[in-house]
GROMACS .gro file of C-alpha atoms in nm:
model
  425
    1UNK     CA    1  -5.919  18.746   4.988
    2UNK     CA    2  -6.051  18.437   4.816
    3UNK     CA    3  -5.969  18.067   4.829
    4UNK     CA    4  -5.805  17.968   4.501
    5UNK     CA    5  -5.876  17.599   4.559
    6UNK     CA    6  -6.248  17.670   4.583
    7UNK     CA    7  -6.223  17.886   4.270
    8UNK     CA    8  -6.050  17.604   4.078
    9UNK     CA    9  -6.312  17.353   4.190
   10UNK     CA   10  -6.619  17.568   4.121
   11UNK     CA   11  -6.542  17.865   3.895
   12UNK     CA   12  -6.905  17.898   3.791
   13UNK     CA   13  -7.011  17.936   4.155
   14UNK     CA   14  -6.755  18.214   4.200
   15UNK     CA   15  -6.877  18.404   3.892
   16UNK     CA   16  -7.237  18.361   3.996
   17UNK     CA   17  -7.154  18.507   4.337
   18UNK     CA   18  -6.991  18.811   4.175
   19UNK     CA   19  -7.288  18.854   3.943
   20UNK     CA   20  -7.515  18.890   4.247
   21UNK     CA   21  -7.317  19.204   4.332
   22UNK     CA   22  -7.336  19.330   3.974
   23UNK     CA   23  -6.973  19.243   3.898
   24UNK     CA   24  -6.845  19.092   3.573
   25UNK     CA   25  -6.724  18.728   3.561
   26UNK     CA   26  -6.350  18.690   3.622
   27UNK     CA   27  -6.300  18.322   3.706
   28UNK     CA   28  -6.161  18.228   3.363
   29UNK     CA   29  -5.907  18.512   3.375
   30UNK     CA   30  -5.801  18.428   3.730
   31UNK     CA   31  -5.762  18.060   3.648
   32UNK     CA   32  -5.549  18.144   3.344
   33UNK     CA   33  -5.318  18.347   3.569
   34UNK     CA   34  -5.321  18.070   3.827
   35UNK     CA   35  -5.221  17.807   3.569
   36UNK     CA   36  -4.935  18.025   3.444
   37UNK     CA   37  -4.808  18.066   3.801
   38UNK     CA   38  -4.825  17.694   3.874
   39UNK     CA   39  -4.655  17.609   3.545
   40UNK     CA   40  -4.372  17.849   3.626
   41UNK     CA   41  -4.345  17.708   3.978
   42UNK     CA   42  -4.314  17.358   3.831
   43UNK     CA   43  -4.051  17.479   3.585
   44UNK     CA   44  -3.848  17.634   3.867
   45UNK     CA   45  -3.872  17.317   4.073
   46UNK     CA   46  -3.750  17.114   3.778
   47UNK     CA   47  -3.465  17.358   3.716
   48UNK     CA   48  -3.363  17.342   4.080
   49UNK     CA   49  -3.372  16.962   4.073
   50UNK     CA   50  -3.164  16.962   3.756
   51UNK     CA   51  -2.915  17.206   3.906
   52UNK     CA   52  -2.878  16.987   4.215
   53UNK     CA   53  -2.828  16.676   4.004
   54UNK     CA   54  -2.572  16.849   3.782
   55UNK     CA   55  -2.383  16.982   4.082
   56UNK     CA   56  -2.370  16.633   4.226
   57UNK     CA   57  -2.247  16.492   3.896
   58UNK     CA   58  -1.984  16.764   3.866
   59UNK     CA   59  -1.855  16.669   4.208
   60UNK     CA   60  -1.839  16.303   4.110
   61UNK     CA   61  -1.653  16.379   3.784
   62UNK     CA   62  -1.403  16.604   3.958
   63UNK     CA   63  -1.341  16.338   4.215
   64UNK     CA   64  -1.264  16.081   3.947
   65UNK     CA   65  -1.061  16.318   3.730
   66UNK     CA   66  -1.327  16.346   3.458
   67UNK     CA   67  -1.415  16.652   3.248
   68UNK     CA   68  -1.698  16.860   3.395
   69UNK     CA   69  -1.682  17.173   3.180
   70UNK     CA   70  -2.002  17.103   2.984
   71UNK     CA   71  -2.200  17.036   3.299
   72UNK     CA   72  -2.057  17.346   3.464
   73UNK     CA   73  -2.175  17.551   3.166
   74UNK     CA   74  -2.528  17.411   3.214
   75UNK     CA   75  -2.521  17.504   3.582
   76UNK     CA   76  -2.401  17.854   3.494
   77UNK     CA   77  -2.691  17.892   3.248
   78UNK     CA   78  -2.937  17.777   3.513
   79UNK     CA   79  -2.795  18.030   3.760
   80UNK     CA   80  -2.885  18.301   3.510
   81UNK     CA   81  -3.225  18.159   3.405
   82UNK     CA   82  -3.362  18.079   3.750
   83UNK     CA   83  -3.348  18.430   3.904
   84UNK     CA   84  -3.517  18.569   3.594
   85UNK     CA   85  -3.792  18.306   3.625
   86UNK     CA   86  -3.828  18.383   3.995
   87UNK     CA   87  -3.879  18.751   3.914
   88UNK     CA   88  -4.144  18.660   3.656
   89UNK     CA   89  -4.313  18.442   3.916
   90UNK     CA   90  -4.316  18.727   4.169
   91UNK     CA   91  -4.471  18.957   3.909
   92UNK     CA   92  -4.740  18.706   3.813
   93UNK     CA   93  -4.820  18.631   4.177
   94UNK     CA   94  -4.838  19.001   4.266
   95UNK     CA   95  -5.076  19.068   3.976
   96UNK     CA   96  -5.302  18.779   4.079
   97UNK     CA   97  -5.298  18.884   4.444
   98UNK     CA   98  -5.384  19.242   4.349
   99UNK     CA   99  -5.682  19.129   4.142
  100UNK     CA  100  -5.803  18.892   4.413
  101UNK     CA  101  -5.772  19.170   4.671
  102UNK     CA  102  -5.999  19.394   4.464
  103UNK     CA  103  -6.286  19.142   4.455
  104UNK     CA  104  -6.565  19.153   4.715
  105UNK     CA  105  -6.657  18.873   4.951
  106UNK     CA  106  -6.887  18.591   4.838
  107UNK     CA  107  -7.235  18.651   4.975
  108UNK     CA  108  -7.421  18.411   5.200
  109UNK     CA  109  -7.696  18.216   5.026
  110UNK     CA  110  -7.976  18.381   5.225
  111UNK     CA  111  -7.876  18.736   5.127
  112UNK     CA  112  -8.160  18.867   4.909
  113UNK     CA  113  -8.089  18.963   4.549
  114UNK     CA  114  -8.117  19.328   4.454
  115UNK     CA  115  -7.917  19.619   4.318
  116UNK     CA  116  -7.939  19.859   4.614
  117UNK     CA  117  -8.104  19.943   4.946
  118UNK     CA  118  -8.451  19.929   4.792
  119UNK     CA  119  -8.420  19.547   4.794
  120UNK     CA  120  -8.327  19.526   5.163
  121UNK     CA  121  -8.564  19.313   5.370
  122UNK     CA  122  -8.718  19.432   5.694
  123UNK     CA  123  -8.699  19.150   5.951
  124UNK     CA  124  -8.856  19.305   6.259
  125UNK     CA  125  -8.939  19.624   6.446
  126UNK     CA  126  -8.907  19.717   6.811
  127UNK     CA  127  -9.069  19.998   7.008
  128UNK     CA  128  -9.347  20.245   6.937
  129UNK     CA  129  -9.305  20.576   6.764
  130UNK     CA  130  -9.393  20.865   6.992
  131UNK     CA  131  -9.700  21.073   6.917
  132UNK     CA  132  -9.594  21.436   6.946
  133UNK     CA  133  -9.834  21.716   7.040
  134UNK     CA  134  -9.609  21.950   6.838
  135UNK     CA  135  -9.408  21.931   6.515
  136UNK     CA  136  -9.082  21.752   6.610
  137UNK     CA  137  -8.761  21.926   6.511
  138UNK     CA  138  -8.449  21.779   6.354
  139UNK     CA  139  -8.143  21.734   6.573
  140UNK     CA  140  -7.941  22.025   6.433
  141UNK     CA  141  -8.221  22.273   6.509
  142UNK     CA  142  -8.266  22.129   6.859
  143UNK     CA  143  -7.893  22.110   6.918
  144UNK     CA  144  -7.833  22.475   6.844
  145UNK     CA  145  -7.984  22.567   7.182
  146UNK     CA  146  -7.802  22.291   7.371
  147UNK     CA  147  -7.442  22.331   7.258
  148UNK     CA  148  -7.421  22.189   6.905
  149UNK     CA  149  -7.207  22.432   6.706
  150UNK     CA  150  -7.139  22.361   6.340
  151UNK     CA  151  -6.999  22.710   6.279
  152UNK     CA  152  -6.710  22.663   6.519
  153UNK     CA  153  -6.652  22.311   6.391
  154UNK     CA  154  -6.619  22.456   6.042
  155UNK     CA  155  -6.395  22.737   6.166
  156UNK     CA  156  -6.156  22.483   6.313
  157UNK     CA  157  -6.167  22.213   6.047
  158UNK     CA  158  -6.406  22.291   5.762
  159UNK     CA  159  -6.725  22.119   5.650
  160UNK     CA  160  -6.852  21.798   5.816
  161UNK     CA  161  -6.713  21.880   6.160
  162UNK     CA  162  -6.906  21.981   6.473
  163UNK     CA  163  -6.819  22.109   6.818
  164UNK     CA  164  -7.031  21.999   7.115
  165UNK     CA  165  -7.046  22.211   7.430
  166UNK     CA  166  -7.181  22.153   7.780
  167UNK     CA  167  -7.486  21.926   7.797
  168UNK     CA  168  -7.429  21.763   7.459
  169UNK     CA  169  -7.060  21.696   7.519
  170UNK     CA  170  -7.159  21.531   7.846
  171UNK     CA  171  -7.443  21.339   7.680
  172UNK     CA  172  -7.203  21.199   7.419
  173UNK     CA  173  -6.966  21.082   7.693
  174UNK     CA  174  -7.255  20.927   7.888
  175UNK     CA  175  -7.380  20.737   7.584
  176UNK     CA  176  -7.036  20.588   7.518
  177UNK     CA  177  -7.003  20.482   7.882
  178UNK     CA  178  -7.347  20.319   7.881
  179UNK     CA  179  -7.264  20.126   7.564
  180UNK     CA  180  -6.930  20.002   7.693
  181UNK     CA  181  -7.077  19.898   8.027
  182UNK     CA  182  -7.353  19.697   7.863
  183UNK     CA  183  -7.125  19.530   7.611
  184UNK     CA  184  -6.856  19.439   7.866
  185UNK     CA  185  -7.072  19.353   8.168
  186UNK     CA  186  -7.366  19.186   7.996
  187UNK     CA  187  -7.239  19.053   7.664
  188UNK     CA  188  -6.889  18.942   7.749
  189UNK     CA  189  -6.686  19.177   7.528
  190UNK     CA  190  -6.337  19.270   7.645
  191UNK     CA  191  -6.274  19.644   7.631
  192UNK     CA  192  -5.957  19.737   7.443
  193UNK     CA  193  -5.783  20.073   7.406
  194UNK     CA  194  -5.639  20.064   7.054
  195UNK     CA  195  -5.410  20.288   6.844
  196UNK     CA  196  -5.590  20.535   6.621
  197UNK     CA  197  -5.306  20.525   6.366
  198UNK     CA  198  -5.234  20.201   6.181
  199UNK     CA  199  -5.006  20.072   5.906
  200UNK     CA  200  -5.096  19.965   5.553
  201UNK     CA  201  -5.103  19.599   5.656
  202UNK     CA  202  -5.383  19.656   5.906
  203UNK     CA  203  -5.596  19.847   5.655
  204UNK     CA  204  -5.533  19.576   5.397
  205UNK     CA  205  -5.622  19.302   5.644
  206UNK     CA  206  -5.976  19.425   5.700
  207UNK     CA  207  -6.034  19.526   5.337
  208UNK     CA  208  -5.998  19.905   5.344
  209UNK     CA  209  -5.695  19.879   5.115
  210UNK     CA  210  -5.648  19.890   4.827
  211UNK     CA  211  -6.009  19.944   4.714
  212UNK     CA  212  -6.112  20.216   4.961
  213UNK     CA  213  -5.790  20.415   4.979
  214UNK     CA  214  -5.969  20.741   4.893
  215UNK     CA  215  -6.224  20.695   5.173
  216UNK     CA  216  -5.966  20.725   5.450
  217UNK     CA  217  -5.718  20.981   5.579
  218UNK     CA  218  -5.342  20.915   5.563
  219UNK     CA  219  -5.069  21.106   5.743
  220UNK     CA  220  -4.759  21.238   5.570
  221UNK     CA  221  -4.560  20.965   5.748
  222UNK     CA  222  -4.771  20.685   5.600
  223UNK     CA  223  -4.999  20.599   5.891
  224UNK     CA  224  -5.374  20.573   5.839
  225UNK     CA  225  -5.632  20.724   6.075
  226UNK     CA  226  -5.870  20.440   6.156
  227UNK     CA  227  -6.208  20.467   5.979
  228UNK     CA  228  -6.344  20.233   6.246
  229UNK     CA  229  -6.200  20.047   6.545
  230UNK     CA  230  -6.278  19.729   6.351
  231UNK     CA  231  -5.941  19.776   6.177
  232UNK     CA  232  -5.741  19.768   6.499
  233UNK     CA  233  -5.953  19.515   6.688
  234UNK     CA  234  -5.968  19.258   6.408
  235UNK     CA  235  -5.597  19.286   6.335
  236UNK     CA  236  -5.514  19.195   6.695
  237UNK     CA  237  -5.506  18.832   6.570
  238UNK     CA  238  -5.330  18.901   6.237
  239UNK     CA  239  -5.061  18.643   6.161
  240UNK     CA  240  -5.150  18.431   6.463
  241UNK     CA  241  -5.252  18.067   6.504
  242UNK     CA  242  -5.505  18.050   6.788
  243UNK     CA  243  -5.616  17.749   6.988
  244UNK     CA  244  -5.973  17.656   6.902
  245UNK     CA  245  -6.056  17.640   7.272
  246UNK     CA  246  -5.992  18.015   7.304
  247UNK     CA  247  -6.262  18.106   7.054
  248UNK     CA  248  -6.474  18.304   7.025
  249UNK     CA  249  -6.280  18.617   7.117
  250UNK     CA  250  -6.499  18.923   7.166
  251UNK     CA  251  -6.352  19.274   7.170
  252UNK     CA  252  -6.501  19.621   7.203
  253UNK     CA  253  -6.354  19.972   7.183
  254UNK     CA  254  -6.482  20.327   7.186
  255UNK     CA  255  -6.277  20.543   6.950
  256UNK     CA  256  -6.295  20.843   6.726
  257UNK     CA  257  -6.334  20.732   6.363
  258UNK     CA  258  -6.211  20.927   6.062
  259UNK     CA  259  -6.357  20.907   5.712
  260UNK     CA  260  -6.305  21.127   5.410
  261UNK     CA  261  -6.655  21.041   5.280
  262UNK     CA  262  -6.512  21.055   4.928
  263UNK     CA  263  -6.806  20.860   4.790
  264UNK     CA  264  -7.071  21.059   4.976
  265UNK     CA  265  -7.059  21.395   4.798
  266UNK     CA  266  -7.386  21.580   4.853
  267UNK     CA  267  -7.524  21.323   5.102
  268UNK     CA  268  -7.631  21.425   5.453
  269UNK     CA  269  -7.450  21.757   5.443
  270UNK     CA  270  -7.692  21.897   5.702
  271UNK     CA  271  -7.635  21.810   6.066
  272UNK     CA  272  -7.433  21.535   6.231
  273UNK     CA  273  -7.540  21.231   6.028
  274UNK     CA  274  -7.226  21.210   5.813
  275UNK     CA  275  -6.912  21.361   5.963
  276UNK     CA  276  -6.540  21.330   5.889
  277UNK     CA  277  -6.483  21.256   6.260
  278UNK     CA  278  -6.728  21.070   6.482
  279UNK     CA  279  -6.727  20.845   6.788
  280UNK     CA  280  -6.831  20.481   6.773
  281UNK     CA  281  -6.837  20.181   7.004
  282UNK     CA  282  -6.723  19.888   6.791
  283UNK     CA  283  -6.783  19.516   6.843
  284UNK     CA  284  -6.554  19.251   6.692
  285UNK     CA  285  -6.572  18.873   6.722
  286UNK     CA  286  -6.314  18.614   6.616
  287UNK     CA  287  -6.474  18.270   6.587
  288UNK     CA  288  -6.450  17.915   6.464
  289UNK     CA  289  -6.605  17.848   6.123
  290UNK     CA  290  -6.909  17.676   6.271
  291UNK     CA  291  -6.967  17.954   6.528
  292UNK     CA  292  -6.994  18.255   6.301
  293UNK     CA  293  -7.360  18.235   6.196
  294UNK     CA  294  -7.480  18.212   6.558
  295UNK     CA  295  -7.230  18.481   6.662
  296UNK     CA  296  -7.376  18.712   6.398
  297UNK     CA  297  -7.720  18.685   6.555
  298UNK     CA  298  -7.572  18.730   6.902
  299UNK     CA  299  -7.376  19.041   6.802
  300UNK     CA  300  -7.683  19.198   6.641
  301UNK     CA  301  -7.877  19.133   6.960
  302UNK     CA  302  -7.600  19.297   7.164
  303UNK     CA  303  -7.630  19.611   6.951
  304UNK     CA  304  -8.010  19.603   6.979
  305UNK     CA  305  -7.982  19.598   7.359
  306UNK     CA  306  -7.853  19.956   7.358
  307UNK     CA  307  -8.150  20.084   7.161
  308UNK     CA  308  -8.391  19.894   7.383
  309UNK     CA  309  -8.239  20.033   7.705
  310UNK     CA  310  -8.267  20.382   7.560
  311UNK     CA  311  -8.624  20.301   7.447
  312UNK     CA  312  -8.555  20.413   7.092
  313UNK     CA  313  -8.779  20.260   6.823
  314UNK     CA  314  -8.586  20.078   6.551
  315UNK     CA  315  -8.608  19.816   6.282
  316UNK     CA  316  -8.368  19.540   6.171
  317UNK     CA  317  -8.289  19.514   5.800
  318UNK     CA  318  -8.121  19.231   5.610
  319UNK     CA  319  -7.915  19.400   5.339
  320UNK     CA  320  -7.952  19.294   4.978
  321UNK     CA  321  -7.668  19.178   4.756
  322UNK     CA  322  -7.619  19.523   4.605
  323UNK     CA  323  -7.613  19.700   4.943
  324UNK     CA  324  -7.386  19.458   5.132
  325UNK     CA  325  -7.039  19.593   5.200
  326UNK     CA  326  -6.725  19.479   5.021
  327UNK     CA  327  -6.590  19.255   5.298
  328UNK     CA  328  -6.918  19.115   5.430
  329UNK     CA  329  -7.093  18.786   5.357
  330UNK     CA  330  -7.410  18.904   5.528
  331UNK     CA  331  -7.511  19.223   5.706
  332UNK     CA  332  -7.790  19.334   5.936
  333UNK     CA  333  -7.851  19.708   5.967
  334UNK     CA  334  -8.023  19.855   6.270
  335UNK     CA  335  -8.219  20.165   6.169
  336UNK     CA  336  -8.340  20.396   6.444
  337UNK     CA  337  -8.653  20.610   6.411
  338UNK     CA  338  -8.581  20.984   6.380
  339UNK     CA  339  -8.908  21.177   6.418
  340UNK     CA  340  -8.751  21.505   6.308
  341UNK     CA  341  -8.669  21.345   5.972
  342UNK     CA  342  -8.980  21.122   5.978
  343UNK     CA  343  -8.756  20.835   5.872
  344UNK     CA  344  -8.555  20.537   5.990
  345UNK     CA  345  -8.179  20.592   5.965
  346UNK     CA  346  -7.891  20.347   6.004
  347UNK     CA  347  -7.730  20.345   6.347
  348UNK     CA  348  -7.547  20.011   6.333
  349UNK     CA  349  -7.427  19.757   6.079
  350UNK     CA  350  -7.344  19.406   6.200
  351UNK     CA  351  -7.157  19.194   5.946
  352UNK     CA  352  -7.031  18.839   5.920
  353UNK     CA  353  -6.716  18.842   5.704
  354UNK     CA  354  -6.655  18.466   5.714
  355UNK     CA  355  -6.287  18.392   5.643
  356UNK     CA  356  -6.250  18.681   5.396
  357UNK     CA  357  -6.052  18.909   5.629
  358UNK     CA  358  -5.871  18.618   5.795
  359UNK     CA  359  -5.717  18.513   5.463
  360UNK     CA  360  -5.586  18.866   5.413
  361UNK     CA  361  -5.453  18.878   5.772
  362UNK     CA  362  -5.330  18.514   5.778
  363UNK     CA  363  -5.526  18.460   6.101
  364UNK     CA  364  -5.592  18.094   6.175
  365UNK     CA  365  -5.687  17.852   6.451
  366UNK     CA  366  -5.564  17.500   6.524
  367UNK     CA  367  -5.833  17.236   6.527
  368UNK     CA  368  -5.856  16.950   6.773
  369UNK     CA  369  -5.810  16.585   6.683
  370UNK     CA  370  -5.506  16.389   6.580
  371UNK     CA  371  -5.412  16.596   6.274
  372UNK     CA  372  -5.421  16.935   6.454
  373UNK     CA  373  -5.460  17.110   6.121
  374UNK     CA  374  -5.512  17.486   6.088
  375UNK     CA  375  -5.810  17.669   5.943
  376UNK     CA  376  -5.884  18.037   5.893
  377UNK     CA  377  -6.087  18.205   6.165
  378UNK     CA  378  -6.413  18.382   6.088
  379UNK     CA  379  -6.440  18.751   6.175
  380UNK     CA  380  -6.745  18.962   6.254
  381UNK     CA  381  -6.787  19.331   6.328
  382UNK     CA  382  -7.066  19.565   6.425
  383UNK     CA  383  -7.144  19.903   6.577
  384UNK     CA  384  -7.260  19.886   6.932
  385UNK     CA  385  -7.346  20.176   6.856
  386UNK     CA  386  -7.247  20.484   6.656
  387UNK     CA  387  -7.241  20.734   6.944
  388UNK     CA  388  -7.312  21.051   6.745
  389UNK     CA  389  -7.611  20.898   6.569
  390UNK     CA  390  -7.741  20.769   6.901
  391UNK     CA  391  -7.713  21.123   7.038
  392UNK     CA  392  -7.916  21.242   6.738
  393UNK     CA  393  -8.181  20.976   6.807
  394UNK     CA  394  -8.206  21.072   7.175
  395UNK     CA  395  -8.246  21.441   7.090
  396UNK     CA  396  -8.517  21.384   6.832
  397UNK     CA  397  -8.714  21.118   7.020
  398UNK     CA  398  -8.696  21.281   7.365
  399UNK     CA  399  -8.742  21.646   7.264
  400UNK     CA  400  -8.999  21.867   7.431
  401UNK     CA  401  -9.195  22.160   7.294
  402UNK     CA  402  -8.978  22.415   7.479
  403UNK     CA  403  -8.658  22.286   7.313
  404UNK     CA  404  -8.539  22.087   7.614
  405UNK     CA  405  -8.467  21.713   7.597
  406UNK     CA  406  -8.574  21.451   7.851
  407UNK     CA  407  -8.288  21.221   7.949
  408UNK     CA  408  -8.366  20.850   7.896
  409UNK     CA  409  -8.391  20.664   8.226
  410UNK     CA  410  -8.093  20.437   8.145
  411UNK     CA  411  -7.865  20.738   8.097
  412UNK     CA  412  -7.949  20.926   8.416
  413UNK     CA  413  -7.695  20.745   8.638
  414UNK     CA  414  -7.425  20.857   8.394
  415UNK     CA  415  -7.544  21.220   8.423
  416UNK     CA  416  -7.565  21.240   8.805
  417UNK     CA  417  -7.940  21.195   8.795
  418UNK     CA  418  -8.009  21.481   8.552
  419UNK     CA  419  -8.354  21.427   8.404
  420UNK     CA  420  -8.366  21.702   8.143
  421UNK     CA  421  -8.117  21.885   7.921
  422UNK     CA  422  -8.178  22.254   7.875
  423UNK     CA  423  -7.990  22.543   7.727
  424UNK     CA  424  -7.858  22.620   8.075
  425UNK     CA  425  -7.787  22.270   8.213
   0.00000   0.00000   0.00000
């Protein structure tokens, strides 16, 4: 959601920000709606004041034996006119709110211009790509001998589902445990077990509704399956006024995530890259305004730690204007090297949303000082990491010529010291 005061003060800045995302200017239209709402609000206030004054005068006239019929007729007319005006006001406000809710966040100044991912900027790389003495395989070919079964996933649920057996099911559990331990013990995140079903308000608060309704799954009773634990974790502070001294709050959760992938027809249909159900360790921070930029760098570093412990080569990308998500001001993507695909692929997105989500959630904090005023919190979210994609990266980077997979050193304590995954272990 956007700040109308800022829009009134600098409409050209607002339109310029939208233009960076390829959107048409709307400031003039929004301000016209805003003026109509404020004019109607003023009219209602004046009518209420007049009604109060007339009622007072009627009482005075009655007390003195005077005639009050004409004034009573005016009050009766106001009683009819005011509810109608209030309904018009509700309609105008709802229309403005709906349009504001459909508009993306204003980008940070240092986000590079560009229409799509081709304009993303590489900031740094970590790790060395392994030199294989054989042609490395892709994860789905490797996984077939280790317990990755797309046929049974499809039998149970259709396309874009997988079933993991034995070593791979255990590997997925080990990866999630490693991630949670690092994020809670080393980076100060509080682990939270959250509901997987949420109401409309929660999806609206983080920006999934109304724009991305078709990208999520909804039950017949109206609940939404979470597309990411970000929805539940961020909404923990919805409607609250927090003390500034409590911030930042840092939460993490490992959950299944559910996405319809409505906008991804034909993309990554092979393998586990893009599934309707996947597991992810999510990171969420709730901060003061002045903390969010530094927190963004910190969160990205926390996600990078996982890849470094697993010794997986990756690069950090600053997303361009055209590739930055709807609710984000600025996003870093971590892209892990997949030798089977001979490409870097996204494994984490870490985004600073500023006060965009907080305005939708009405989440604020109380400042210090004499005035003790309230301001909207800033929210950040990131993957720490996508567990399924990390499993893919481990398989492809640690594969051996015989189809087995060496277990990264950091994971061995979670697998009772097992050093290699084979078709029989």
